[in-house]
Tab-separated table of C-alpha atoms in Angstrom:
chain	number	residue	atom	x	y	z
A	1	UNK	CA	-199.405	-78.217	-42.337
A	2	UNK	CA	-197.189	-77.713	-45.103
A	3	UNK	CA	-193.525	-77.276	-44.002
A	4	UNK	CA	-191.746	-74.386	-45.554
A	5	UNK	CA	-188.446	-75.758	-46.958
A	6	UNK	CA	-185.739	-73.452	-47.447
A	7	UNK	CA	-184.677	-73.194	-51.369
A	8	UNK	CA	-181.831	-75.434	-52.001
A	9	UNK	CA	-180.663	-75.436	-55.724
A	10	UNK	CA	-180.046	-78.334	-57.971
A	11	UNK	CA	-176.453	-77.568	-57.209
A	12	UNK	CA	-176.775	-77.654	-53.450
A	13	UNK	CA	-178.258	-81.027	-53.990
A	14	UNK	CA	-175.783	-82.412	-56.515
A	15	UNK	CA	-173.009	-81.271	-54.020
A	16	UNK	CA	-174.239	-83.498	-51.004
A	17	UNK	CA	-173.925	-86.357	-53.064
A	18	UNK	CA	-170.496	-85.623	-54.883
A	19	UNK	CA	-167.553	-87.646	-54.259
A	20	UNK	CA	-163.674	-86.227	-54.055
A	21	UNK	CA	-163.113	-87.376	-57.374
A	22	UNK	CA	-166.117	-85.246	-58.728
A	23	UNK	CA	-168.517	-88.557	-59.272
A	24	UNK	CA	-172.091	-88.479	-58.026
A	25	UNK	CA	-173.318	-91.296	-56.021
A	26	UNK	CA	-176.435	-91.644	-54.291
A	27	UNK	CA	-177.787	-94.864	-52.421
A	28	UNK	CA	-180.757	-95.766	-49.932
A	29	UNK	CA	-180.814	-99.023	-48.028
A	30	UNK	CA	-182.589	-101.674	-49.975
A	31	UNK	CA	-183.789	-103.932	-47.023
A	32	UNK	CA	-184.804	-103.076	-43.279
A	33	UNK	CA	-182.452	-101.749	-40.825
A	34	UNK	CA	-181.285	-104.168	-38.381
A	35	UNK	CA	-178.829	-101.907	-36.115
A	36	UNK	CA	-176.687	-102.940	-33.156
A	37	UNK	CA	-174.615	-100.808	-31.280
A	38	UNK	CA	-171.325	-101.605	-29.393
A	39	UNK	CA	-169.719	-99.514	-26.484
A	40	UNK	CA	-172.545	-97.680	-24.934
A	41	UNK	CA	-174.769	-97.632	-21.953
A	42	UNK	CA	-178.129	-98.727	-21.923
A	43	UNK	CA	-179.126	-95.804	-22.001
A	44	UNK	CA	-177.475	-94.191	-24.985
A	45	UNK	CA	-178.328	-97.579	-26.916
A	46	UNK	CA	-181.854	-96.418	-26.452
A	47	UNK	CA	-181.189	-92.882	-28.052
A	48	UNK	CA	-179.434	-94.182	-31.081
A	49	UNK	CA	-182.422	-96.543	-31.812
A	50	UNK	CA	-184.627	-93.864	-31.183
A	51	UNK	CA	-182.663	-91.469	-33.539
A	52	UNK	CA	-182.789	-94.301	-36.172
A	53	UNK	CA	-186.477	-94.729	-36.004
A	54	UNK	CA	-186.816	-91.204	-36.418
A	55	UNK	CA	-185.240	-90.885	-39.664
A	56	UNK	CA	-186.449	-94.217	-40.997
A	57	UNK	CA	-189.918	-93.129	-40.321
A	58	UNK	CA	-189.523	-89.719	-42.108
A	59	UNK	CA	-187.948	-91.653	-44.994
A	60	UNK	CA	-190.817	-94.313	-44.821
A	61	UNK	CA	-188.544	-97.049	-44.672
A	62	UNK	CA	-188.830	-100.002	-42.033
A	63	UNK	CA	-186.709	-101.511	-39.427
A	64	UNK	CA	-186.069	-105.166	-37.958
A	65	UNK	CA	-184.798	-107.154	-35.106
A	66	UNK	CA	-182.918	-109.196	-37.543
A	67	UNK	CA	-181.478	-108.985	-41.246
A	68	UNK	CA	-181.978	-112.872	-42.534
A	69	UNK	CA	-178.745	-112.971	-44.186
A	70	UNK	CA	-176.209	-110.743	-42.094
A	71	UNK	CA	-178.219	-110.618	-38.235
A	72	UNK	CA	-177.535	-106.864	-38.205
A	73	UNK	CA	-176.403	-105.150	-41.159
A	74	UNK	CA	-175.999	-101.640	-39.345
A	75	UNK	CA	-173.076	-101.659	-36.831
A	76	UNK	CA	-172.666	-98.802	-34.801
A	77	UNK	CA	-168.841	-98.967	-32.715
A	78	UNK	CA	-168.371	-96.360	-30.189
A	79	UNK	CA	-164.632	-96.529	-28.625
A	80	UNK	CA	-161.719	-94.163	-27.443
A	81	UNK	CA	-158.998	-94.969	-29.415
A	82	UNK	CA	-158.776	-96.048	-32.813
A	83	UNK	CA	-156.357	-99.213	-31.930
A	84	UNK	CA	-159.343	-100.808	-30.017
A	85	UNK	CA	-161.154	-101.674	-33.289
A	86	UNK	CA	-158.131	-104.141	-34.251
A	87	UNK	CA	-158.903	-105.990	-30.696
A	88	UNK	CA	-162.555	-106.517	-32.185
A	89	UNK	CA	-163.018	-110.681	-32.962
A	90	UNK	CA	-163.847	-110.967	-36.694
A	91	UNK	CA	-163.708	-107.355	-37.547
A	92	UNK	CA	-161.352	-107.674	-39.882
A	93	UNK	CA	-163.519	-110.032	-42.018
A	94	UNK	CA	-166.269	-107.387	-42.250
A	95	UNK	CA	-163.651	-104.442	-43.094
A	96	UNK	CA	-161.138	-105.628	-45.318
A	97	UNK	CA	-158.082	-103.999	-44.900
A	98	UNK	CA	-158.262	-102.964	-41.557
A	99	UNK	CA	-155.436	-102.443	-40.002
A	100	UNK	CA	-153.967	-100.437	-42.683
A	101	UNK	CA	-157.290	-98.263	-42.492
A	102	UNK	CA	-156.890	-97.626	-38.903
A	103	UNK	CA	-153.529	-96.690	-39.487
A	104	UNK	CA	-154.775	-93.860	-42.113
A	105	UNK	CA	-157.542	-92.941	-39.392
A	106	UNK	CA	-155.069	-92.458	-36.636
A	107	UNK	CA	-152.793	-90.205	-38.745
A	108	UNK	CA	-155.421	-88.033	-39.515
A	109	UNK	CA	-156.818	-87.800	-35.936
A	110	UNK	CA	-160.127	-88.731	-37.524
A	111	UNK	CA	-163.197	-88.829	-35.170
A	112	UNK	CA	-165.304	-90.835	-37.560
A	113	UNK	CA	-165.433	-93.076	-40.380
A	114	UNK	CA	-168.080	-94.928	-42.249
A	115	UNK	CA	-168.147	-98.108	-44.401
A	116	UNK	CA	-171.182	-99.158	-46.780
A	117	UNK	CA	-171.976	-102.608	-48.159
A	118	UNK	CA	-174.325	-102.506	-51.619
A	119	UNK	CA	-176.628	-105.186	-53.017
A	120	UNK	CA	-176.536	-106.259	-56.466
A	121	UNK	CA	-178.799	-103.320	-57.197
A	122	UNK	CA	-176.729	-100.911	-55.603
A	123	UNK	CA	-178.729	-100.288	-52.634
A	124	UNK	CA	-177.291	-100.386	-49.081
A	125	UNK	CA	-177.059	-103.748	-48.047
A	126	UNK	CA	-175.197	-102.646	-44.414
A	127	UNK	CA	-173.162	-100.315	-42.922
A	128	UNK	CA	-170.549	-99.645	-40.429
A	129	UNK	CA	-170.290	-96.733	-37.981
A	130	UNK	CA	-166.964	-95.889	-36.417
A	131	UNK	CA	-166.670	-93.146	-33.680
A	132	UNK	CA	-163.841	-92.290	-31.755
A	133	UNK	CA	-165.170	-90.730	-28.618
A	134	UNK	CA	-162.605	-87.736	-27.912
A	135	UNK	CA	-162.772	-84.132	-28.137
A	136	UNK	CA	-165.373	-82.463	-29.657
A	137	UNK	CA	-167.164	-85.757	-30.790
A	138	UNK	CA	-167.352	-86.729	-26.592
A	139	UNK	CA	-168.903	-83.268	-25.605
A	140	UNK	CA	-171.879	-83.166	-28.151
A	141	UNK	CA	-175.208	-84.188	-26.211
A	142	UNK	CA	-176.012	-88.151	-27.182
A	143	UNK	CA	-179.471	-86.666	-28.798
A	144	UNK	CA	-177.394	-84.707	-31.009
A	145	UNK	CA	-174.786	-87.378	-31.845
A	146	UNK	CA	-177.496	-90.195	-32.277
A	147	UNK	CA	-179.291	-87.772	-34.884
A	148	UNK	CA	-176.396	-86.811	-36.800
A	149	UNK	CA	-175.472	-90.220	-37.094
A	150	UNK	CA	-178.574	-91.588	-38.587
A	151	UNK	CA	-178.862	-89.135	-40.763
A	152	UNK	CA	-175.616	-89.891	-42.203
A	153	UNK	CA	-176.179	-93.457	-42.571
A	154	UNK	CA	-179.827	-93.221	-44.300
A	155	UNK	CA	-178.063	-92.682	-47.624
A	156	UNK	CA	-174.786	-92.656	-49.258
A	157	UNK	CA	-174.201	-89.282	-48.971
A	158	UNK	CA	-170.512	-87.516	-50.523
A	159	UNK	CA	-167.538	-87.213	-48.721
A	160	UNK	CA	-168.236	-83.516	-47.542
A	161	UNK	CA	-171.837	-83.107	-47.248
A	162	UNK	CA	-171.754	-81.969	-43.682
A	163	UNK	CA	-168.257	-81.156	-43.246
A	164	UNK	CA	-169.017	-77.600	-43.018
A	165	UNK	CA	-172.944	-77.403	-42.313
A	166	UNK	CA	-174.422	-80.149	-39.800
A	167	UNK	CA	-177.790	-81.323	-40.774
A	168	UNK	CA	-179.146	-80.479	-37.503
A	169	UNK	CA	-180.653	-77.220	-36.406
A	170	UNK	CA	-181.504	-75.662	-33.291
A	171	UNK	CA	-184.929	-73.918	-32.756
A	172	UNK	CA	-184.292	-70.555	-31.024
A	173	UNK	CA	-188.130	-70.622	-29.639
A	174	UNK	CA	-187.314	-74.005	-27.565
A	175	UNK	CA	-183.338	-74.685	-28.059
A	176	UNK	CA	-184.533	-78.162	-29.225
A	177	UNK	CA	-182.435	-79.665	-31.815
A	178	UNK	CA	-184.101	-80.891	-35.156
A	179	UNK	CA	-183.214	-82.048	-38.421
A	180	UNK	CA	-182.895	-79.310	-41.098
A	181	UNK	CA	-186.179	-79.378	-43.113
A	182	UNK	CA	-184.173	-79.431	-45.938
A	183	UNK	CA	-182.110	-82.294	-45.030
A	184	UNK	CA	-185.246	-84.146	-43.914
A	185	UNK	CA	-186.927	-83.300	-47.583
A	186	UNK	CA	-183.993	-84.661	-49.310
A	187	UNK	CA	-184.069	-87.845	-47.750
A	188	UNK	CA	-188.025	-88.543	-47.914
A	189	UNK	CA	-187.538	-87.737	-51.561
A	190	UNK	CA	-184.350	-90.340	-51.820
A	191	UNK	CA	-186.715	-92.812	-50.602
A	192	UNK	CA	-189.933	-92.050	-52.822
A	193	UNK	CA	-191.134	-95.335	-54.431
A	194	UNK	CA	-190.174	-94.118	-57.529
A	195	UNK	CA	-186.759	-93.076	-57.320
A	196	UNK	CA	-183.956	-95.781	-57.581
A	197	UNK	CA	-182.334	-97.528	-55.411
A	198	UNK	CA	-179.068	-96.213	-56.210
A	199	UNK	CA	-177.927	-93.084	-58.730
A	200	UNK	CA	-174.421	-92.569	-60.358
A	201	UNK	CA	-175.934	-89.668	-62.812
A	202	UNK	CA	-176.121	-86.115	-62.100
A	203	UNK	CA	-179.939	-85.981	-63.180
A	204	UNK	CA	-180.646	-87.594	-59.922
A	205	UNK	CA	-180.113	-84.600	-58.145
A	206	UNK	CA	-182.723	-82.725	-60.793
A	207	UNK	CA	-185.043	-85.365	-59.482
A	208	UNK	CA	-184.521	-84.893	-56.116
A	209	UNK	CA	-185.169	-81.081	-56.330
A	210	UNK	CA	-188.476	-81.758	-58.545
A	211	UNK	CA	-189.589	-83.585	-55.145
A	212	UNK	CA	-188.803	-80.661	-53.259
A	213	UNK	CA	-190.598	-78.037	-55.227
A	214	UNK	CA	-193.778	-80.281	-55.757
A	215	UNK	CA	-195.285	-82.256	-52.272
A	216	UNK	CA	-197.924	-84.828	-53.570
A	217	UNK	CA	-201.219	-82.930	-54.098
A	218	UNK	CA	-203.680	-83.781	-51.062
A	219	UNK	CA	-200.879	-85.725	-48.810
A	220	UNK	CA	-200.144	-84.640	-45.460
A	221	UNK	CA	-197.104	-82.571	-44.720
A	222	UNK	CA	-195.371	-82.394	-41.549
């Protein structure tokens, strides 16, 4: 069955990967994803890993128990207050400038922050996700939170990609929360083996658009 993707224009796709300074940047993982989660109960841990597995399966990308170079290359930190990060042993070695970063995030009353590291080809080699579980973030169902974060770490998106519109949607028939088909399509297209690991030219958005318009002949579509 072929999914009918909502029409996204090349300009809308380009906007998803546009930085605050107007530059274009998209990157995908260049190695299997080996996640670890801090600060949650076992049940939430399973939910986060399940959401990651779902998104990586969609992308056609592998997950692993460990990364040979880093051990874990995707780290999720759940906490109540930004100052807690200053007490995590050696975190300042993974996140240079941690103290001033925490100060900026506190001043902005931020609820989340992501940091990426890249390999020599520009692909994602590591990512760090920080989630302050206060206010609206704390009220969000675990499945919704986990899937949202999995989407946002599957690719390096633009700064404001999901600031106004969630990557998720609710099915009116069942009330189930799903990944919006057009966002799922973009992730799958970005992980196409013919696409580059990383791109900083806006023509990349046109290539994503082309893949959304023309599914491969005979390829099963979900």
